[in-house]
N, CA and C atoms as an extended XYZ file, in Angstrom:
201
Properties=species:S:1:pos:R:3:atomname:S:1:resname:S:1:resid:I:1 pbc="F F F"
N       -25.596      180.007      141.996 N   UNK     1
C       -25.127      179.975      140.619 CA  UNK     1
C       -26.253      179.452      139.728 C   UNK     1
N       -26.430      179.962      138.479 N   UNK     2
C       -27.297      179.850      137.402 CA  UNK     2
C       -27.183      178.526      136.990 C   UNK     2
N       -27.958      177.546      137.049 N   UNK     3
C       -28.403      175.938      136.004 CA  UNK     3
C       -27.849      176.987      134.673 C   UNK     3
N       -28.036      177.917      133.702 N   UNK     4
C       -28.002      178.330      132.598 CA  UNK     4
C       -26.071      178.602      132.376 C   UNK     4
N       -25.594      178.587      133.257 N   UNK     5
C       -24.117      179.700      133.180 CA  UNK     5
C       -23.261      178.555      132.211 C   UNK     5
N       -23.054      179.151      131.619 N   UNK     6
C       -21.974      178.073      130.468 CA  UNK     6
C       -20.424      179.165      130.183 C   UNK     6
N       -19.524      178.632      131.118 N   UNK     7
C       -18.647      179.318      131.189 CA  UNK     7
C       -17.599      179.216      129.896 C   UNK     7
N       -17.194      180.529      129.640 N   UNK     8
C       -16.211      180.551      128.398 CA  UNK     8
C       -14.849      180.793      128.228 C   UNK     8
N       -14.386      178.932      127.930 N   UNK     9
C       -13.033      179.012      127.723 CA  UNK     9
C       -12.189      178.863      126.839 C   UNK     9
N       -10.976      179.537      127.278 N   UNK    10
C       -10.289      179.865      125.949 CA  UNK    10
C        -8.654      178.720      126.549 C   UNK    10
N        -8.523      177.833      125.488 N   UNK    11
C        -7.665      176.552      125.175 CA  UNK    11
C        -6.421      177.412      124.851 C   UNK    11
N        -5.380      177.722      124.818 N   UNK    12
C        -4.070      177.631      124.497 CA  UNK    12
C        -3.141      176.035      124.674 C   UNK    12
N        -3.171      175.491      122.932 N   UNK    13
C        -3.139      173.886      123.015 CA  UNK    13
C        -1.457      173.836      122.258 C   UNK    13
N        -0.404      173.373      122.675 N   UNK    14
C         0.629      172.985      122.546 CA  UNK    14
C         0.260      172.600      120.757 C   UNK    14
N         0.839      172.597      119.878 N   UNK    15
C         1.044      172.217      118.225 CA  UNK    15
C         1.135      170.752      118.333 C   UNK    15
N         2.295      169.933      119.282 N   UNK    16
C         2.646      169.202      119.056 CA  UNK    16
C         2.151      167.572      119.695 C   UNK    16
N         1.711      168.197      120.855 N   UNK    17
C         0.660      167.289      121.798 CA  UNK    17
C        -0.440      167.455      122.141 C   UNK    17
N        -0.563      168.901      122.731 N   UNK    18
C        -2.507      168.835      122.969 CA  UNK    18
C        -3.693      168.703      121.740 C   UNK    18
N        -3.057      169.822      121.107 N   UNK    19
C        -3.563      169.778      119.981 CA  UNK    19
C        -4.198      168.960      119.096 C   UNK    19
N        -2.985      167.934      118.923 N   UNK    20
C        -2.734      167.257      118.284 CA  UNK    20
C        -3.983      166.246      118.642 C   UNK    20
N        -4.152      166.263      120.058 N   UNK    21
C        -4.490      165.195      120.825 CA  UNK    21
C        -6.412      165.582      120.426 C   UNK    21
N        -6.298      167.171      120.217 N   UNK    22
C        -8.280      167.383      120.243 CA  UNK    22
C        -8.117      167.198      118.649 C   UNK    22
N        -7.449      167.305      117.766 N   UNK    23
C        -7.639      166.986      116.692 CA  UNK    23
C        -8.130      165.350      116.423 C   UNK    23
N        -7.054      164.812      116.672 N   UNK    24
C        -7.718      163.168      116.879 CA  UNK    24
C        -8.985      162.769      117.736 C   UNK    24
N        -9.246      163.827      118.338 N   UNK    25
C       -10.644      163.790      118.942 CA  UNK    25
C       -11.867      163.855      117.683 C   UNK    25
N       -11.849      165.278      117.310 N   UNK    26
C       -12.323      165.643      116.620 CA  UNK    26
C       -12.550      164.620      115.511 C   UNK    26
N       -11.555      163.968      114.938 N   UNK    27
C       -11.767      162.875      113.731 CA  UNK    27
C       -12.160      162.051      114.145 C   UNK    27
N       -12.469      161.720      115.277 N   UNK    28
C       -12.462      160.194      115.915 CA  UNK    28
C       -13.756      160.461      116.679 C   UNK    28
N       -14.315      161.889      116.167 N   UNK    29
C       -16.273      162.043      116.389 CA  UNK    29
C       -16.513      162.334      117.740 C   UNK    29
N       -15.030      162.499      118.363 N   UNK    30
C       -15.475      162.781      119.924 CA  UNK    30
C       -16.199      164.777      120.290 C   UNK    30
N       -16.840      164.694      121.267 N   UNK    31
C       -17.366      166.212      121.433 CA  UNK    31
C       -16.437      166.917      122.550 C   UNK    31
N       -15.899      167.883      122.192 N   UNK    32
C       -16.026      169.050      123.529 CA  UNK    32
C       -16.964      169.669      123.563 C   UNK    32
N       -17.016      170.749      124.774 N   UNK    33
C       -18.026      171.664      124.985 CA  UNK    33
C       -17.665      172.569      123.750 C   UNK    33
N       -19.356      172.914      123.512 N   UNK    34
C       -19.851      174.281      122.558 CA  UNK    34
C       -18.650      175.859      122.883 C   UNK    34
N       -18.302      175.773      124.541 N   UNK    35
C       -18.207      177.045      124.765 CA  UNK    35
C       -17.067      176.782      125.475 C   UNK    35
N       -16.059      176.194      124.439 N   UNK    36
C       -14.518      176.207      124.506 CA  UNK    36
C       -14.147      176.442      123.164 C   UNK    36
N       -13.009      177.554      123.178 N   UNK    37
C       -12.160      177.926      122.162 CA  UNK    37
C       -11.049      177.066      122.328 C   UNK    37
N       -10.371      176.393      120.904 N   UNK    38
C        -8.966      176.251      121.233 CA  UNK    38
C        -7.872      177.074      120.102 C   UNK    38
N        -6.782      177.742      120.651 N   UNK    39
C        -5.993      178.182      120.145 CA  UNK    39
C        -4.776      177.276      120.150 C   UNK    39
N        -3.915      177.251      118.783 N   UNK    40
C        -2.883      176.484      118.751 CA  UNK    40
C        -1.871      177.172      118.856 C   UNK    40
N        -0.713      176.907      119.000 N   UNK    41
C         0.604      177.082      119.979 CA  UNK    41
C         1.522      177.015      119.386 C   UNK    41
N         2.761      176.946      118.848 N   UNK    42
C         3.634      176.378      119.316 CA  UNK    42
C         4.211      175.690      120.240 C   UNK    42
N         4.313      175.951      121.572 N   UNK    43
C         4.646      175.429      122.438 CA  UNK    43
C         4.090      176.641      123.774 C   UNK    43
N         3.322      175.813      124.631 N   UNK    44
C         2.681      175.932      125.573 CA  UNK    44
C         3.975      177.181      126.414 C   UNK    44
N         4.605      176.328      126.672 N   UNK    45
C         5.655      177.414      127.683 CA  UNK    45
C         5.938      178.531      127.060 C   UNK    45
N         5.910      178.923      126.318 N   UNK    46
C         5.965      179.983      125.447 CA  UNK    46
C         5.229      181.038      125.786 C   UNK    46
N         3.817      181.169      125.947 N   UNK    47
C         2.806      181.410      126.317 CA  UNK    47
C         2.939      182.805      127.268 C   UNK    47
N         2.852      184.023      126.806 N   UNK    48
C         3.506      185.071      127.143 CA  UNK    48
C         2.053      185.022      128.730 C   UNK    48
N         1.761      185.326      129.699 N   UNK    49
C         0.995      185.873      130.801 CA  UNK    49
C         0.212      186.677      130.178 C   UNK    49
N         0.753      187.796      129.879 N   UNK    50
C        -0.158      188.856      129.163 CA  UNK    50
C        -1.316      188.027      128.306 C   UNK    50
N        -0.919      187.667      127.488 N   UNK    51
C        -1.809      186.755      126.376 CA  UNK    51
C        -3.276      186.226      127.343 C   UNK    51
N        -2.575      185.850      128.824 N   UNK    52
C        -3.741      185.154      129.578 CA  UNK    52
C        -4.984      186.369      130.213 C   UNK    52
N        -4.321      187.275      130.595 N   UNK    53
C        -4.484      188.194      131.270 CA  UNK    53
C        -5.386      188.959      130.660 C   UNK    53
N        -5.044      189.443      128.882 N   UNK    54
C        -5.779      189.660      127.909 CA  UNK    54
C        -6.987      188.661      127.722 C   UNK    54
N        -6.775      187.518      128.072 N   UNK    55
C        -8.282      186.733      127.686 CA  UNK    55
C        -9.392      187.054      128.809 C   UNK    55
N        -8.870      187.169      130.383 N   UNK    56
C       -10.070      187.510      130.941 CA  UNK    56
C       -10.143      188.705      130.825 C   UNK    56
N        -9.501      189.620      130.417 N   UNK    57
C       -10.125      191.311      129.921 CA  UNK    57
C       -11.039      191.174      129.333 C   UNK    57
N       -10.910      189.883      128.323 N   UNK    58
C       -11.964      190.255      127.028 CA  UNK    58
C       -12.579      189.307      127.275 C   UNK    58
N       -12.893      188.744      128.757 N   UNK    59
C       -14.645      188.322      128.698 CA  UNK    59
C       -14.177      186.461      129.585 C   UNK    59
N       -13.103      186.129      129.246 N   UNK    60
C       -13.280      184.746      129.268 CA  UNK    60
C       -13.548      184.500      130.690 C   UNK    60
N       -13.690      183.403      130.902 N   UNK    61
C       -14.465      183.106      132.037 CA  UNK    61
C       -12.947      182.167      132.490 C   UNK    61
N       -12.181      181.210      131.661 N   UNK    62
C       -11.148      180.471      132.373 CA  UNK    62
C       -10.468      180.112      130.844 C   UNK    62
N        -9.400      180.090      131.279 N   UNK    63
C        -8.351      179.883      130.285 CA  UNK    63
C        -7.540      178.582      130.952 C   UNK    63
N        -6.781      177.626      129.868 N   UNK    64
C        -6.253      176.451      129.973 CA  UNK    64
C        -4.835      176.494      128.966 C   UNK    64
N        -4.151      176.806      129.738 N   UNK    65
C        -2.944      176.077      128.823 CA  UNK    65
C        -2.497      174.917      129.059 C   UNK    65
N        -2.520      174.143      128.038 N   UNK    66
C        -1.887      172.276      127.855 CA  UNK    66
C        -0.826      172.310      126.748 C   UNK    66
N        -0.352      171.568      127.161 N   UNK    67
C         1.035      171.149      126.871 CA  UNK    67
C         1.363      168.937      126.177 C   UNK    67
């Protein structure tokens, strides 16, 4: 495996808790990785399969749903 490989993930983050939770990150100056997306939610369980299934079609390397 490549030292260079920076894998690309895509966040599906709950509205009410995860979210919530990288937002207070975010204000509070903390970093995630460059090469994470997060998408907000409504609610995690919700979260149709397809939706996931569609993300590694289109490239992603790992997807995370939190709750």
């Amino acid at each position: 495996m490549s030292k260079d490989f920076n894998p690309r993930i895509l966040t599906f983050a709950c509205n009410w808790c995860s979210y919530a939770a990288a937002d207070l990150a975010g204000v509070s100056r903390f970093q995630y990785p460059p090469n994470m997306r997060i998408i907000r939610v409504m609610c995690s369980g919700g979260i149709n399969p397809n939706y996931i299934l569609k993300a590694f079609e289109k490239g992603a390397d790992g997807v995370l749903v939190s709750g």
